[in-house]
């Protein structure tokens, strides 16, 4: 059987949806605003899918997460260690965009998706394993995590529906996610239940769907 659509108010990836969901607002450039997320399990990963919904009006480089960074709004990258992998994509903007990254260690296959549309596949970090002990951080440049953050490298905008799986979801599953259809619940970061610790000017909002 094909995927089952949620009721109209339920636009997120999790199956236990409600009429409201938390959303993170980063209102301005600062060196103090960021969010920690508490994963459900170890961050030892040989594959993953990371998805989120993002809106921003900032037209300069703006980092999003430790393994995901918007280098410019038309160039996405993420990195596991050392050099990153880069994708040229349409600009993100004030209208919400569903963004996903997938990576599989066995093949090294890596791709980015915008609103369910897949990029070309690139090979990155074949047979690499993400080791435990990583930090799940939103809103600041991970390059500076061990020191002071740089306000000019901070994320400005809104994000929600941040989910992380320990497998590479298929293109059809990601299309379903972008459309608000039901897929397997995220088993590393589940936005429906994740513990959020905000710092600085970050506002944790409750938004209606």
PDB file of N, CA and C in Angstrom, residues 35-108:
ATOM      1  N   UNK A  35      20.978  26.528  20.050  1.00  0.00           N
ATOM      2  CA  UNK A  35      20.103  25.532  20.658  1.00  0.00           C
ATOM      3  C   UNK A  35      20.832  24.201  20.715  1.00  0.00           C
ATOM      4  N   UNK A  36      20.744  23.532  21.861  1.00  0.00           N
ATOM      5  CA  UNK A  36      21.217  22.161  22.016  1.00  0.00           C
ATOM      6  C   UNK A  36      20.024  21.218  21.918  1.00  0.00           C
ATOM      7  N   UNK A  37      20.190  20.112  21.211  1.00  0.00           N
ATOM      8  CA  UNK A  37      19.173  19.074  21.147  1.00  0.00           C
ATOM      9  C   UNK A  37      19.717  17.798  21.778  1.00  0.00           C
ATOM     10  N   UNK A  38      18.863  17.070  22.489  1.00  0.00           N
ATOM     11  CA  UNK A  38      19.270  15.834  23.159  1.00  0.00           C
ATOM     12  C   UNK A  38      18.856  14.635  22.309  1.00  0.00           C
ATOM     13  N   UNK A  39      19.809  13.927  21.688  1.00  0.00           N
ATOM     14  CA  UNK A  39      19.456  12.795  20.827  1.00  0.00           C
ATOM     15  C   UNK A  39      18.885  11.628  21.626  1.00  0.00           C
ATOM     16  N   UNK A  40      18.113  10.788  20.941  1.00  0.00           N
ATOM     17  CA  UNK A  40      17.501   9.625  21.573  1.00  0.00           C
ATOM     18  C   UNK A  40      18.499   8.486  21.752  1.00  0.00           C
ATOM     19  N   UNK A  41      19.591   8.508  20.998  1.00  0.00           N
ATOM     20  CA  UNK A  41      20.566   7.426  21.040  1.00  0.00           C
ATOM     21  C   UNK A  41      21.932   7.990  20.687  1.00  0.00           C
ATOM     22  N   UNK A  42      22.940   7.137  20.770  1.00  0.00           N
ATOM     23  CA  UNK A  42      24.304   7.541  20.453  1.00  0.00           C
ATOM     24  C   UNK A  42      24.399   8.092  19.037  1.00  0.00           C
ATOM     25  N   UNK A  43      25.298   9.050  18.860  1.00  0.00           N
ATOM     26  CA  UNK A  43      25.537   9.616  17.534  1.00  0.00           C
ATOM     27  C   UNK A  43      26.581   8.829  16.747  1.00  0.00           C
ATOM     28  N   UNK A  44      26.781   7.563  17.082  1.00  0.00           N
ATOM     29  CA  UNK A  44      27.616   6.690  16.265  1.00  0.00           C
ATOM     30  C   UNK A  44      26.816   6.299  15.028  1.00  0.00           C
ATOM     31  N   UNK A  45      27.200   6.822  13.877  1.00  0.00           N
ATOM     32  CA  UNK A  45      26.383   6.681  12.675  1.00  0.00           C
ATOM     33  C   UNK A  45      27.224   6.229  11.487  1.00  0.00           C
ATOM     34  N   UNK A  46      26.732   5.234  10.763  1.00  0.00           N
ATOM     35  CA  UNK A  46      27.345   4.843   9.492  1.00  0.00           C
ATOM     36  C   UNK A  46      26.464   5.257   8.313  1.00  0.00           C
ATOM     37  N   UNK A  47      25.358   5.895   8.616  1.00  0.00           N
ATOM     38  CA  UNK A  47      24.466   6.486   7.614  1.00  0.00           C
ATOM     39  C   UNK A  47      23.542   7.431   8.360  1.00  0.00           C
ATOM     40  N   UNK A  48      23.005   8.418   7.663  1.00  0.00           N
ATOM     41  CA  UNK A  48      21.992   9.255   8.303  1.00  0.00           C
ATOM     42  C   UNK A  48      21.177  10.014   7.269  1.00  0.00           C
ATOM     43  N   UNK A  49      20.021  10.457   7.723  1.00  0.00           N
ATOM     44  CA  UNK A  49      19.202  11.433   7.013  1.00  0.00           C
ATOM     45  C   UNK A  49      18.877  12.540   7.995  1.00  0.00           C
ATOM     46  N   UNK A  50      19.165  13.762   7.614  1.00  0.00           N
ATOM     47  CA  UNK A  50      18.872  14.943   8.424  1.00  0.00           C
ATOM     48  C   UNK A  50      17.904  15.823   7.649  1.00  0.00           C
ATOM     49  N   UNK A  51      16.774  16.151   8.265  1.00  0.00           N
ATOM     50  CA  UNK A  51      15.776  16.997   7.604  1.00  0.00           C
ATOM     51  C   UNK A  51      15.322  18.110   8.533  1.00  0.00           C
ATOM     52  N   UNK A  52      14.922  19.223   7.962  1.00  0.00           N
ATOM     53  CA  UNK A  52      14.371  20.344   8.717  1.00  0.00           C
ATOM     54  C   UNK A  52      13.618  21.255   7.765  1.00  0.00           C
ATOM     55  N   UNK A  53      12.795  22.102   8.338  1.00  0.00           N
ATOM     56  CA  UNK A  53      12.112  23.152   7.578  1.00  0.00           C
ATOM     57  C   UNK A  53      12.704  24.484   8.006  1.00  0.00           C
ATOM     58  N   UNK A  54      13.128  25.276   7.027  1.00  0.00           N
ATOM     59  CA  UNK A  54      13.912  26.487   7.292  1.00  0.00           C
ATOM     60  C   UNK A  54      13.339  27.656   6.507  1.00  0.00           C
ATOM     61  N   UNK A  55      13.333  28.832   7.143  1.00  0.00           N
ATOM     62  CA  UNK A  55      13.014  30.084   6.453  1.00  0.00           C
ATOM     63  C   UNK A  55      13.994  31.146   6.934  1.00  0.00           C
ATOM     64  N   UNK A  56      14.544  31.937   6.007  1.00  0.00           N
ATOM     65  CA  UNK A  56      15.500  32.977   6.374  1.00  0.00           C
ATOM     66  C   UNK A  56      15.510  34.063   5.308  1.00  0.00           C
ATOM     67  N   UNK A  57      15.757  35.295   5.736  1.00  0.00           N
ATOM     68  CA  UNK A  57      15.908  36.398   4.792  1.00  0.00           C
ATOM     69  C   UNK A  57      17.348  36.879   4.712  1.00  0.00           C
ATOM     70  N   UNK A  58      18.224  36.253   5.477  1.00  0.00           N
ATOM     71  CA  UNK A  58      19.623  36.663   5.489  1.00  0.00           C
ATOM     72  C   UNK A  58      20.288  36.203   4.200  1.00  0.00           C
ATOM     73  N   UNK A  59      20.984  37.102   3.527  1.00  0.00           N
ATOM     74  CA  UNK A  59      21.569  36.807   2.220  1.00  0.00           C
ATOM     75  C   UNK A  59      23.076  36.570   2.293  1.00  0.00           C
ATOM     76  N   UNK A  60      23.547  36.073   3.427  1.00  0.00           N
ATOM     77  CA  UNK A  60      24.965  35.746   3.579  1.00  0.00           C
ATOM     78  C   UNK A  60      25.070  34.364   4.181  1.00  0.00           C
ATOM     79  N   UNK A  61      26.315  33.856   4.309  1.00  0.00           N
ATOM     80  CA  UNK A  61      26.528  32.551   4.895  1.00  0.00           C
ATOM     81  C   UNK A  61      25.871  32.455   6.256  1.00  0.00           C
ATOM     82  N   UNK A  62      25.208  31.318   6.526  1.00  0.00           N
ATOM     83  CA  UNK A  62      24.443  31.186   7.760  1.00  0.00           C
ATOM     84  C   UNK A  62      24.414  29.734   8.187  1.00  0.00           C
ATOM     85  N   UNK A  63      25.161  29.337   9.213  1.00  0.00           N
ATOM     86  CA  UNK A  63      25.244  27.932   9.590  1.00  0.00           C
ATOM     87  C   UNK A  63      23.977  27.434  10.270  1.00  0.00           C
ATOM     88  N   UNK A  64      23.697  26.162  10.113  1.00  0.00           N
ATOM     89  CA  UNK A  64      22.498  25.576  10.681  1.00  0.00           C
ATOM     90  C   UNK A  64      22.821  24.533  11.746  1.00  0.00           C
ATOM     91  N   UNK A  65      23.767  23.631  11.485  1.00  0.00           N
ATOM     92  CA  UNK A  65      23.981  22.547  12.443  1.00  0.00           C
ATOM     93  C   UNK A  65      25.409  22.052  12.387  1.00  0.00           C
ATOM     94  N   UNK A  66      25.781  21.236  13.351  1.00  0.00           N
ATOM     95  CA  UNK A  66      27.149  20.736  13.406  1.00  0.00           C
ATOM     96  C   UNK A  66      27.540  19.984  12.130  1.00  0.00           C
ATOM     97  N   UNK A  67      26.649  19.149  11.599  1.00  0.00           N
ATOM     98  CA  UNK A  67      26.997  18.414  10.382  1.00  0.00           C
ATOM     99  C   UNK A  67      26.329  19.003   9.157  1.00  0.00           C
ATOM    100  N   UNK A  68      25.687  20.154   9.306  1.00  0.00           N
ATOM    101  CA  UNK A  68      25.004  20.802   8.187  1.00  0.00           C
ATOM    102  C   UNK A  68      25.248  22.284   8.263  1.00  0.00           C
ATOM    103  N   UNK A  69      25.803  22.865   7.222  1.00  0.00           N
ATOM    104  CA  UNK A  69      26.066  24.298   7.253  1.00  0.00           C
ATOM    105  C   UNK A  69      25.680  24.929   5.929  1.00  0.00           C
ATOM    106  N   UNK A  70      24.918  26.017   5.989  1.00  0.00           N
ATOM    107  CA  UNK A  70      24.615  26.795   4.798  1.00  0.00           C
ATOM    108  C   UNK A  70      25.775  27.755   4.584  1.00  0.00           C
ATOM    109  N   UNK A  71      26.653  27.443   3.639  1.00  0.00           N
ATOM    110  CA  UNK A  71      27.817  28.284   3.382  1.00  0.00           C
ATOM    111  C   UNK A  71      27.389  29.578   2.719  1.00  0.00           C
ATOM    112  N   UNK A  72      26.504  29.500   1.763  1.00  0.00           N
ATOM    113  CA  UNK A  72      25.784  30.671   1.273  1.00  0.00           C
ATOM    114  C   UNK A  72      24.409  30.155   0.911  1.00  0.00           C
ATOM    115  N   UNK A  73      23.473  31.024   0.650  1.00  0.00           N
ATOM    116  CA  UNK A  73      22.111  30.551   0.448  1.00  0.00           C
ATOM    117  C   UNK A  73      21.922  29.876  -0.900  1.00  0.00           C
ATOM    118  N   UNK A  74      22.972  29.792  -1.694  1.00  0.00           N
ATOM    119  CA  UNK A  74      22.886  29.008  -2.922  1.00  0.00           C
ATOM    120  C   UNK A  74      23.949  27.911  -2.943  1.00  0.00           C
ATOM    121  N   UNK A  75      24.519  27.625  -1.777  1.00  0.00           N
ATOM    122  CA  UNK A  75      25.557  26.597  -1.711  1.00  0.00           C
ATOM    123  C   UNK A  75      25.456  25.910  -0.353  1.00  0.00           C
ATOM    124  N   UNK A  76      24.985  24.680  -0.336  1.00  0.00           N
ATOM    125  CA  UNK A  76      24.850  23.943   0.910  1.00  0.00           C
ATOM    126  C   UNK A  76      26.027  22.995   1.071  1.00  0.00           C
ATOM    127  N   UNK A  77      26.422  22.778   2.312  1.00  0.00           N
ATOM    128  CA  UNK A  77      27.488  21.819   2.578  1.00  0.00           C
ATOM    129  C   UNK A  77      27.241  21.139   3.905  1.00  0.00           C
ATOM    130  N   UNK A  78      27.808  19.954   4.057  1.00  0.00           N
ATOM    131  CA  UNK A  78      27.933  19.395   5.395  1.00  0.00           C
ATOM    132  C   UNK A  78      29.242  18.644   5.467  1.00  0.00           C
ATOM    133  N   UNK A  79      29.692  18.411   6.683  1.00  0.00           N
ATOM    134  CA  UNK A  79      30.964  17.733   6.846  1.00  0.00           C
ATOM    135  C   UNK A  79      30.925  16.886   8.096  1.00  0.00           C
ATOM    136  N   UNK A  80      31.642  15.763   8.041  1.00  0.00           N
ATOM    137  CA  UNK A  80      31.731  14.832   9.162  1.00  0.00           C
ATOM    138  C   UNK A  80      33.062  14.987   9.871  1.00  0.00           C
ATOM    139  N   UNK A  81      34.097  15.240   9.143  1.00  0.00           N
ATOM    140  CA  UNK A  81      35.412  15.599   9.677  1.00  0.00           C
ATOM    141  C   UNK A  81      36.233  16.064   8.488  1.00  0.00           C
ATOM    142  N   UNK A  82      37.134  17.007   8.731  1.00  0.00           N
ATOM    143  CA  UNK A  82      37.940  17.497   7.624  1.00  0.00           C
ATOM    144  C   UNK A  82      37.116  18.272   6.610  1.00  0.00           C
ATOM    145  N   UNK A  83      37.426  18.050   5.326  1.00  0.00           N
ATOM    146  CA  UNK A  83      36.765  18.796   4.260  1.00  0.00           C
ATOM    147  C   UNK A  83      35.302  18.395   4.125  1.00  0.00           C
ATOM    148  N   UNK A  84      34.484  19.341   3.661  1.00  0.00           N
ATOM    149  CA  UNK A  84      33.070  19.084   3.471  1.00  0.00           C
ATOM    150  C   UNK A  84      32.746  18.719   2.035  1.00  0.00           C
ATOM    151  N   UNK A  85      31.457  18.488   1.788  1.00  0.00           N
ATOM    152  CA  UNK A  85      30.951  18.262   0.441  1.00  0.00           C
ATOM    153  C   UNK A  85      29.949  19.374   0.153  1.00  0.00           C
ATOM    154  N   UNK A  86      29.971  19.889  -1.077  1.00  0.00           N
ATOM    155  CA  UNK A  86      29.229  21.105  -1.407  1.00  0.00           C
ATOM    156  C   UNK A  86      28.226  20.846  -2.522  1.00  0.00           C
ATOM    157  N   UNK A  87      27.088  21.522  -2.429  1.00  0.00           N
ATOM    158  CA  UNK A  87      26.039  21.435  -3.442  1.00  0.00           C
ATOM    159  C   UNK A  87      25.585  22.845  -3.811  1.00  0.00           C
ATOM    160  N   UNK A  88      25.487  23.134  -5.100  1.00  0.00           N
ATOM    161  CA  UNK A  88      24.906  24.393  -5.556  1.00  0.00           C
ATOM    162  C   UNK A  88      23.403  24.194  -5.705  1.00  0.00           C
ATOM    163  N   UNK A  89      22.618  25.034  -5.035  1.00  0.00           N
ATOM    164  CA  UNK A  89      21.166  24.859  -4.989  1.00  0.00           C
ATOM    165  C   UNK A  89      20.487  26.214  -5.148  1.00  0.00           C
ATOM    166  N   UNK A  90      19.175  26.237  -5.453  1.00  0.00           N
ATOM    167  CA  UNK A  90      18.451  27.510  -5.450  1.00  0.00           C
ATOM    168  C   UNK A  90      18.508  28.158  -4.072  1.00  0.00           C
ATOM    169  N   UNK A  91      18.443  29.475  -4.044  1.00  0.00           N
ATOM    170  CA  UNK A  91      18.551  30.187  -2.774  1.00  0.00           C
ATOM    171  C   UNK A  91      17.403  29.847  -1.837  1.00  0.00           C
ATOM    172  N   UNK A  92      17.740  29.692  -0.559  1.00  0.00           N
ATOM    173  CA  UNK A  92      16.720  29.641   0.477  1.00  0.00           C
ATOM    174  C   UNK A  92      16.218  31.054   0.716  1.00  0.00           C
ATOM    175  N   UNK A  93      15.013  31.183   1.276  1.00  0.00           N
ATOM    176  CA  UNK A  93      14.464  32.517   1.482  1.00  0.00           C
ATOM    177  C   UNK A  93      13.412  32.534   2.567  1.00  0.00           C
ATOM    178  N   UNK A  94      12.604  33.597   2.575  1.00  0.00           N
ATOM    179  CA  UNK A  94      11.613  33.796   3.623  1.00  0.00           C
ATOM    180  C   UNK A  94      10.484  32.774   3.560  1.00  0.00           C
ATOM    181  N   UNK A  95      10.257  32.188   2.389  1.00  0.00           N
ATOM    182  CA  UNK A  95       9.263  31.131   2.287  1.00  0.00           C
ATOM    183  C   UNK A  95       9.895  29.818   2.735  1.00  0.00           C
ATOM    184  N   UNK A  96       9.193  29.118   3.579  1.00  0.00           N
ATOM    185  CA  UNK A  96       9.706  27.902   4.206  1.00  0.00           C
ATOM    186  C   UNK A  96      10.144  26.862   3.169  1.00  0.00           C
ATOM    187  N   UNK A  97      11.310  26.268   3.408  1.00  0.00           N
ATOM    188  CA  UNK A  97      11.852  25.223   2.541  1.00  0.00           C
ATOM    189  C   UNK A  97      12.130  23.980   3.362  1.00  0.00           C
ATOM    190  N   UNK A  98      11.751  22.821   2.842  1.00  0.00           N
ATOM    191  CA  UNK A  98      12.079  21.548   3.483  1.00  0.00           C
ATOM    192  C   UNK A  98      13.426  21.085   2.944  1.00  0.00           C
ATOM    193  N   UNK A  99      14.404  20.953   3.824  1.00  0.00           N
ATOM    194  CA  UNK A  99      15.781  20.626   3.446  1.00  0.00           C
ATOM    195  C   UNK A  99      16.163  19.283   4.059  1.00  0.00           C
ATOM    196  N   UNK A 100      16.724  18.387   3.265  1.00  0.00           N
ATOM    197  CA  UNK A 100      17.224  17.105   3.768  1.00  0.00           C
ATOM    198  C   UNK A 100      18.611  16.825   3.208  1.00  0.00           C
ATOM    199  N   UNK A 101      19.419  16.158   4.019  1.00  0.00           N
ATOM    200  CA  UNK A 101      20.689  15.596   3.585  1.00  0.00           C
ATOM    201  C   UNK A 101      20.666  14.104   3.868  1.00  0.00           C
ATOM    202  N   UNK A 102      21.210  13.311   2.946  1.00  0.00           N
ATOM    203  CA  UNK A 102      21.384  11.883   3.193  1.00  0.00           C
ATOM    204  C   UNK A 102      22.837  11.497   2.949  1.00  0.00           C
ATOM    205  N   UNK A 103      23.295  10.533   3.710  1.00  0.00           N
ATOM    206  CA  UNK A 103      24.662  10.026   3.551  1.00  0.00           C
ATOM    207  C   UNK A 103      24.684   8.564   3.949  1.00  0.00           C
ATOM    208  N   UNK A 104      25.411   7.745   3.192  1.00  0.00           N
ATOM    209  CA  UNK A 104      25.569   6.327   3.482  1.00  0.00           C
ATOM    210  C   UNK A 104      27.046   5.967   3.407  1.00  0.00           C
ATOM    211  N   UNK A 105      27.581   5.452   4.498  1.00  0.00           N
ATOM    212  CA  UNK A 105      29.012   5.173   4.578  1.00  0.00           C
ATOM    213  C   UNK A 105      29.451   4.084   3.605  1.00  0.00           C
ATOM    214  N   UNK A 106      28.640   3.062   3.429  1.00  0.00           N
ATOM    215  CA  UNK A 106      29.056   1.925   2.614  1.00  0.00           C
ATOM    216  C   UNK A 106      29.414   2.343   1.191  1.00  0.00           C
ATOM    217  N   UNK A 107      28.591   3.190   0.608  1.00  0.00           N
ATOM    218  CA  UNK A 107      28.832   3.646  -0.762  1.00  0.00           C
ATOM    219  C   UNK A 107      29.434   5.040  -0.823  1.00  0.00           C
ATOM    220  N   UNK A 108      29.297   5.796   0.261  1.00  0.00           N
ATOM    221  CA  UNK A 108      29.687   7.197   0.259  1.00  0.00           C
ATOM    222  C   UNK A 108      28.666   8.105  -0.414  1.00  0.00           C
TER     223      UNK A 108
END
